[in-house]
Amino acid sequence: MNSSRPVTIKDIARRFRCSPSTVSRALNDHPAINEDTRKNIQEYAREVGYQRNEVSLSLLNKKTASLGVVVPTISNYYETAVIEGLHTVLQPMGYTLNICVTNESYLLEKESLSKLLSNRTEGIFLSVSQETYDAGYYEHLENVIQRKTPLIFIDREYEDFETSRATVDDYHGAFAAVEHLVSIGYKQIAHLKGPNGLTVSEQRFKGYINCLKKYNMPIREELILNTNFNVESAILPTKRLLELASPPDAIFGVNDQVAIGAMRVAKDRGLRIPQDIGLVGFDNSPISAYTFPSLTTVHRPGRKIGMEASRLFLNQLNGSGDFSPESIVLPSELVIRESSLRI
Amino acid sequence: MNSSRPVTIKDIARRFRCSPSTVSRALNDHPAINEDTRKNIQEYAREVGYQRNEVSLSLLNKKTASLGVVVPTISNYYETAVIEGLHTVLQPMGYTLNICVTNESYLLEKESLSKLLSNRTEGIFLSVSQETYDAGYYEHLENVIQRKTPLIFIDREYEDFETSRATVDDYHGAFAAVEHLVSIGYKQIAHLKGPNGLTVSEQRFKGYINCLKKYNMPIREELILNTNFNVESAILPTKRLLELASPPDAIFGVNDQVAIGAMRVAKDRGLRIPQDIGLVGFDNSPISAYTFPSLTTVHRPGRKIGMEASRLFLNQLNGSGDFSPESIVLPSELVIRESSLRI
DNA sequence: GAAATTTTTTCAAACGTTTGCATTCAATAT
DNA sequence: ATATTGAATGCAAACGTTTGAAAAAATTTC
């Protein structure tokens, strides 16, 4: 009863008193194999549940058909949407996705990449961790580049490498969001910013600032507070905003989670949205359409980013000889809902 | 400039005019290697960025250190929490997670499993697709069993196999949720059920029914409508509920998303929550604490499920000889918030 | 019936690494 | 000088599969 050891081609060959080559060819419908031999072998193989050992093939062909996805987290809507996009394109092509979560840690990111390279992963999709970004350590990436393993940056980019990248136009999205608030007539617009240093945070922040400048609105430092992308982290900063001597009449949150946190605090204080205070988020997460009032937000096409990133990978893979990296910047789109529609 | 081909042990051997065995031993700090030789080889290896080819090792040792995770979707909070739990335990042990999304399709599930087996994955965590569950096709699992590849069911279980499984006690969670509504004094409790046939849906439904029975409350067929786990799918059913001649005074949603959808509809109609209508969800997703009013729900320990599932896998792997499958059922816990606290 | 042709099968190498055993070589003991 | 030891290294097989070239077997041709 040793059914645990997988059946190999050699086992089958022994059974038929023929060579492994014959079995291999029979199973692969090679034309030079006798019809009867082929049938018998195929039937027997099915019977005993033969399943090709892809590991040996990987070694032989130097193709693993596996790709690495290295991301700081998978507990946000956006990240999973990206992964889903990658999956949608790449799974049908036979690729397997190896997901590595770094928890924003440089060390884990480094180890993950090293592991992926050791496993001869054929491509890596990377959204760098905050620690990496902060420290500016990029030696661990040199290795990937040197190996000529296609490396695609997602969202959090890094300028110094000749790699492809797929990002969302955070800047113009943020700009449009704030411009919308201005156009409605809000005068004191606060920003619940993401963690300092991250491209995503900084781009949206820049959009916020530049829009205020464009419309000659004062930039009040005390209206800009940091959050950590999640709901909880928005609670305290929002309270502080609302306790100011001259509180804001609108808040632009770095993402929907943060905006929803702010919404909660505002409602607790009895403020009416959007009459007393306007709110805008970012991401267009599924829930944003169903808060009460529904949340004005900026659509961030995660699925599309994943699909575009796949395309960039495939381009680089099939690139004839010299490959030149592409940068895809997908537009983000303002989605106007109730939370900002003061009449 | 052919730096794309990874450096092998043979390359290094050639450089040092020694045999591959010596290089291998030097790199692995084998004691029988001369100190100088070892140092030189290790230094050179670092210099040229040598990275062990794990594929060849996998073939040799029949160990791939990779695990399959097959789930219907990754776009819900709960699923990603489970994956995170798996990751937390298994990544530090050197395992790589291969994520396969089935989109509730039997065919994709079958293909995914077959692929994972071909890749000689050392264990598989499976939450069966709805199609599989509906059709009751389980031949594709026989293969996994026969191979003695540890198979751990997550959430959606299947009784006929001798496998370990980790699930949440949906039944008692649902029961507690409804009992809570009853205790508050709600009389006409509706249920927005999940898709028929899925264990998760049916168990929660059973909890709902049995609780009503226990308290001798009438079971009204028209107060039980199906949804699809997401926010949108709750909108129409909720509208229908509220348009009934005698509408419910409370709704128990199969999960938070559905409850939030219901909340939105109720508010649109000007109903006050919890005064006019009570609401309870299921999952304790991060957002549920920050809706307005905050949502009473049942905590579903996704991360913990992932970690427990990992433990089950490790048990089976290290099991001495005859292994007996374990079933872990984690308790779910009622989290009382504002949406049901009518005074 | 031998030669030529075609069909079918086998051989051997390759992918990169590890490891038990054999070998080499120098140093030490007799 | 020779045997003995010990340290350092090399050999070869193994993991499972594919594939070009060679070999063998069957068939056709004259």
Tab-separated table of N, CA, C and O in Angstrom, chain B residues 236-302:
chain	number	residue	atom	x	y	z
B	236	LEU	N	-31.963	44.964	-3.515
B	236	LEU	CA	-33.321	44.601	-3.936
B	236	LEU	C	-34.075	43.784	-2.894
B	236	LEU	O	-35.213	44.128	-2.565
B	237	PRO	N	-33.475	42.741	-2.366
B	237	PRO	CA	-34.189	41.969	-1.347
B	237	PRO	C	-34.643	42.829	-0.171
B	237	PRO	O	-35.772	42.673	0.305
B	238	THR	N	-33.775	43.736	0.255
B	238	THR	CA	-34.153	44.588	1.385
B	238	THR	C	-35.362	45.455	1.012
B	238	THR	O	-36.301	45.615	1.792
B	239	LYS	N	-35.319	45.998	-0.194
B	239	LYS	CA	-36.458	46.809	-0.646
B	239	LYS	C	-37.727	45.992	-0.594
B	239	LYS	O	-38.768	46.448	-0.107
B	240	ARG	N	-37.638	44.774	-1.061
B	240	ARG	CA	-38.825	43.919	-1.038
B	240	ARG	C	-39.309	43.684	0.383
B	240	ARG	O	-40.513	43.729	0.656
B	241	LEU	N	-38.385	43.479	1.263
B	241	LEU	CA	-38.761	43.264	2.672
B	241	LEU	C	-39.505	44.466	3.228
B	241	LEU	O	-40.547	44.339	3.873
B	242	LEU	N	-38.976	45.639	2.942
B	242	LEU	CA	-39.544	46.849	3.535
B	242	LEU	C	-40.871	47.237	2.895
B	242	LEU	O	-41.617	48.043	3.441
B	243	GLU	N	-41.129	46.684	1.727
B	243	GLU	CA	-42.388	47.002	1.059
B	243	GLU	C	-43.504	46.022	1.423
B	243	GLU	O	-44.646	46.165	0.957
B	244	LEU	N	-43.180	45.053	2.232
B	244	LEU	CA	-44.196	44.086	2.641
B	244	LEU	C	-45.294	44.788	3.450
B	244	LEU	O	-45.052	45.820	4.073
B	245	ALA	N	-46.465	44.200	3.420
B	245	ALA	CA	-47.588	44.747	4.187
B	245	ALA	C	-47.187	44.823	5.666
B	245	ALA	O	-47.378	45.853	6.316
B	246	SER	N	-46.634	43.729	6.145
B	246	SER	CA	-46.108	43.821	7.505
B	246	SER	C	-44.608	43.551	7.442
B	246	SER	O	-44.154	42.410	7.458
B	247	PRO	N	-43.876	44.640	7.335
B	247	PRO	CA	-42.423	44.520	7.147
B	247	PRO	C	-41.731	44.074	8.438
B	247	PRO	O	-42.300	44.200	9.515
B	248	PRO	N	-40.519	43.557	8.303
B	248	PRO	CA	-39.777	43.110	9.478
B	248	PRO	C	-39.342	44.296	10.335
B	248	PRO	O	-39.238	45.411	9.832
B	249	ASP	N	-39.128	44.037	11.619
B	249	ASP	CA	-38.566	45.099	12.463
B	249	ASP	C	-37.094	44.834	12.774
B	249	ASP	O	-36.465	45.556	13.539
B	250	ALA	N	-36.566	43.760	12.147
B	250	ALA	CA	-35.134	43.502	12.278
B	250	ALA	C	-34.683	42.629	11.114
B	250	ALA	O	-35.467	41.851	10.569
B	251	ILE	N	-33.442	42.788	10.748
B	251	ILE	CA	-32.883	41.961	9.661
B	251	ILE	C	-31.555	41.373	10.111
B	251	ILE	O	-30.684	42.084	10.614
B	252	PHE	N	-31.451	40.071	9.931
B	252	PHE	CA	-30.181	39.403	10.165
B	252	PHE	C	-29.553	39.096	8.810
B	252	PHE	O	-30.087	38.307	8.035
B	253	GLY	N	-28.453	39.754	8.514
B	253	GLY	CA	-27.800	39.554	7.221
B	253	GLY	C	-26.771	38.445	7.295
B	253	GLY	O	-26.115	38.276	8.322
B	254	VAL	N	-26.614	37.716	6.207
B	254	VAL	CA	-25.691	36.579	6.198
B	254	VAL	C	-24.244	37.022	6.399
B	254	VAL	O	-23.406	36.254	6.841
B	255	ASN	N	-23.953	38.275	6.058
B	255	ASN	CA	-22.634	38.829	6.402
B	255	ASN	C	-22.729	40.350	6.502
B	255	ASN	O	-23.790	40.937	6.282
B	256	ASP	N	-21.613	40.979	6.828
B	256	ASP	CA	-21.623	42.426	7.050
B	256	ASP	C	-21.979	43.204	5.789
B	256	ASP	O	-22.716	44.184	5.838
B	257	GLN	N	-21.444	42.746	4.680
B	257	GLN	CA	-21.710	43.430	3.417
B	257	GLN	C	-23.207	43.531	3.183
B	257	GLN	O	-23.744	44.597	2.874
B	258	VAL	N	-23.854	42.418	3.335
B	258	VAL	CA	-25.295	42.357	3.123
B	258	VAL	C	-26.022	43.247	4.131
B	258	VAL	O	-26.935	43.995	3.793
B	259	ALA	N	-25.586	43.206	5.378
B	259	ALA	CA	-26.219	44.033	6.405
B	259	ALA	C	-26.026	45.510	6.098
B	259	ALA	O	-26.935	46.333	6.299
B	260	ILE	N	-24.848	45.842	5.574
B	260	ILE	CA	-24.586	47.246	5.240
B	260	ILE	C	-25.466	47.686	4.073
B	260	ILE	O	-25.978	48.799	4.038
B	261	GLY	N	-25.655	46.796	3.119
B	261	GLY	CA	-26.585	47.084	2.032
B	261	GLY	C	-27.977	47.348	2.571
B	261	GLY	O	-28.654	48.310	2.166
B	262	ALA	N	-28.388	46.503	3.503
B	262	ALA	CA	-29.716	46.669	4.097
B	262	ALA	C	-29.801	47.977	4.864
B	262	ALA	O	-30.811	48.698	4.803
B	263	MET	N	-28.739	48.296	5.550
B	263	MET	CA	-28.696	49.542	6.316
B	263	MET	C	-28.910	50.738	5.400
B	263	MET	O	-29.696	51.644	5.688
B	264	ARG	N	-28.246	50.683	4.281
B	264	ARG	CA	-28.356	51.773	3.317
B	264	ARG	C	-29.801	51.944	2.844
B	264	ARG	O	-30.343	53.057	2.808
B	265	VAL	N	-30.422	50.861	2.490
B	265	VAL	CA	-31.801	50.919	2.000
B	265	VAL	C	-32.736	51.452	3.085
B	265	VAL	O	-33.568	52.319	2.849
B	266	ALA	N	-32.544	50.932	4.301
B	266	ALA	CA	-33.405	51.357	5.405
B	266	ALA	C	-33.290	52.855	5.643
B	266	ALA	O	-34.295	53.558	5.803
B	267	LYS	N	-32.056	53.333	5.615
B	267	LYS	CA	-31.855	54.763	5.843
B	267	LYS	C	-32.465	55.595	4.723
B	267	LYS	O	-33.022	56.665	4.964
B	268	ASP	N	-32.343	55.095	3.513
B	268	ASP	CA	-32.931	55.801	2.379
B	268	ASP	C	-34.428	55.983	2.583
B	268	ASP	O	-35.013	56.973	2.153
B	269	ARG	N	-35.047	55.011	3.236
B	269	ARG	CA	-36.500	55.088	3.482
B	269	ARG	C	-36.805	55.924	4.715
B	269	ARG	O	-37.951	55.987	5.151
B	270	GLY	N	-35.794	56.452	5.339
B	270	GLY	CA	-36.017	57.269	6.519
B	270	GLY	C	-36.216	56.465	7.787
B	270	GLY	O	-36.650	57.007	8.817
B	271	LEU	N	-35.945	55.216	7.740
B	271	LEU	CA	-36.081	54.403	8.945
B	271	LEU	C	-34.908	54.683	9.881
B	271	LEU	O	-33.781	54.881	9.436
B	272	ARG	N	-35.205	54.690	11.162
B	272	ARG	CA	-34.150	54.889	12.139
B	272	ARG	C	-33.635	53.531	12.606
B	272	ARG	O	-34.424	52.623	12.870
B	273	ILE	N	-32.320	53.441	12.684
B	273	ILE	CA	-31.702	52.206	13.164
B	273	ILE	C	-31.072	52.523	14.515
B	273	ILE	O	-30.330	53.511	14.614
B	274	PRO	N	-31.344	51.810	15.553
B	274	PRO	CA	-32.109	50.564	15.645
B	274	PRO	C	-33.578	50.748	16.035
B	274	PRO	O	-34.261	49.748	16.187
B	275	GLN	N	-34.018	52.005	16.193
B	275	GLN	CA	-35.374	52.206	16.701
B	275	GLN	C	-36.428	51.561	15.816
B	275	GLN	O	-37.273	50.799	16.299
B	276	ASP	N	-36.383	51.874	14.515
B	276	ASP	CA	-37.417	51.349	13.626
B	276	ASP	C	-37.083	49.960	13.119
B	276	ASP	O	-37.961	49.130	12.891
B	277	ILE	N	-35.805	49.729	12.944
B	277	ILE	CA	-35.413	48.414	12.449
B	277	ILE	C	-34.022	48.049	12.983
B	277	ILE	O	-33.120	48.896	12.997
B	278	GLY	N	-33.906	46.839	13.472
B	278	GLY	CA	-32.627	46.381	14.002
B	278	GLY	C	-31.838	45.648	12.930
B	278	GLY	O	-32.413	45.058	12.011
B	279	LEU	N	-30.511	45.713	13.033
B	279	LEU	CA	-29.672	45.076	12.008
B	279	LEU	C	-28.528	44.309	12.657
B	279	LEU	O	-27.880	44.802	13.582
B	280	VAL	N	-28.307	43.125	12.149
B	280	VAL	CA	-27.144	42.361	12.578
B	280	VAL	C	-26.458	41.757	11.358
B	280	VAL	O	-27.126	41.286	10.433
B	281	GLY	N	-25.157	41.795	11.357
B	281	GLY	CA	-24.397	41.205	10.253
B	281	GLY	C	-23.626	39.984	10.723
B	281	GLY	O	-23.948	39.377	11.728
B	282	PHE	N	-22.576	39.658	9.989
B	282	PHE	CA	-21.755	38.496	10.317
B	282	PHE	C	-20.398	38.693	9.672
B	282	PHE	O	-20.338	39.018	8.482
B	283	ASP	N	-19.350	38.544	10.433
B	283	ASP	CA	-17.948	38.622	9.973
B	283	ASP	C	-17.098	39.486	10.899
B	283	ASP	O	-15.927	39.225	11.089
B	284	ASN	N	-17.718	40.562	11.407
B	284	ASN	CA	-16.948	41.565	12.143
B	284	ASN	C	-15.820	42.108	11.277
B	284	ASN	O	-14.653	42.149	11.684
B	285	SER	N	-16.172	42.504	10.076
B	285	SER	CA	-15.188	43.116	9.189
B	285	SER	C	-14.818	44.486	9.754
B	285	SER	O	-15.606	45.079	10.481
B	286	PRO	N	-13.629	44.970	9.447
B	286	PRO	CA	-13.148	46.210	10.054
B	286	PRO	C	-14.143	47.351	9.928
B	286	PRO	O	-14.315	48.138	10.833
B	287	ILE	N	-14.806	47.398	8.789
B	287	ILE	CA	-15.701	48.523	8.547
B	287	ILE	C	-16.911	48.497	9.466
B	287	ILE	O	-17.480	49.544	9.778
B	288	SER	N	-17.302	47.324	9.927
B	288	SER	CA	-18.559	47.198	10.662
B	288	SER	C	-18.574	48.034	11.938
B	288	SER	O	-19.632	48.452	12.404
B	289	ALA	N	-17.409	48.293	12.485
B	289	ALA	CA	-17.347	49.087	13.712
B	289	ALA	C	-17.539	50.566	13.423
B	289	ALA	O	-17.761	51.359	14.329
B	290	TYR	N	-17.470	50.954	12.167
B	290	TYR	CA	-17.465	52.376	11.842
B	290	TYR	C	-18.606	52.836	10.952
B	290	TYR	O	-18.620	53.945	10.466
B	291	THR	N	-19.540	51.953	10.702
B	291	THR	CA	-20.731	52.422	9.996
B	291	THR	C	-21.505	53.280	10.985
B	291	THR	O	-21.194	53.315	12.173
B	292	PHE	N	-22.535	53.962	10.486
B	292	PHE	CA	-23.336	54.795	11.386
B	292	PHE	C	-24.781	54.419	11.246
B	292	PHE	O	-25.370	54.666	10.203
B	293	PRO	N	-25.362	53.811	12.213
B	293	PRO	CA	-24.752	53.372	13.466
B	293	PRO	C	-23.834	52.181	13.234
B	293	PRO	O	-23.931	51.519	12.203
B	294	SER	N	-22.982	51.935	14.213
B	294	SER	CA	-22.072	50.797	14.079
B	294	SER	C	-22.882	49.503	14.068
B	294	SER	O	-23.966	49.438	14.620
B	295	LEU	N	-22.332	48.520	13.409
B	295	LEU	CA	-23.095	47.311	13.119
B	295	LEU	C	-22.852	46.191	14.140
B	295	LEU	O	-21.709	45.790	14.373
B	296	THR	N	-23.940	45.732	14.721
B	296	THR	CA	-23.851	44.530	15.537
B	296	THR	C	-23.551	43.362	14.594
B	296	THR	O	-24.131	43.267	13.507
B	297	THR	N	-22.644	42.494	15.003
B	297	THR	CA	-22.212	41.455	14.066
B	297	THR	C	-21.685	40.243	14.835
B	297	THR	O	-21.699	40.239	16.057
B	298	VAL	N	-21.264	39.246	14.120
B	298	VAL	CA	-20.694	38.065	14.747
B	298	VAL	C	-19.248	37.943	14.292
B	298	VAL	O	-18.973	37.916	13.100
B	299	HIS	N	-18.365	37.918	15.234
B	299	HIS	CA	-16.950	37.850	14.879
B	299	HIS	C	-16.609	36.488	14.286
B	299	HIS	O	-16.948	35.448	14.824
B	300	ARG	N	-15.922	36.548	13.159
B	300	ARG	CA	-15.545	35.332	12.455
B	300	ARG	C	-14.030	35.354	12.320
B	300	ARG	O	-13.474	36.138	11.537
B	301	PRO	N	-13.351	34.540	13.077
B	301	PRO	CA	-11.899	34.665	13.205
B	301	PRO	C	-11.129	34.094	12.017
B	301	PRO	O	-10.594	32.993	12.077
B	302	GLY	N	-11.062	34.873	10.949
B	302	GLY	CA	-10.415	34.417	9.721
B	302	GLY	C	-8.937	34.124	9.904
B	302	GLY	O	-8.438	33.069	9.492
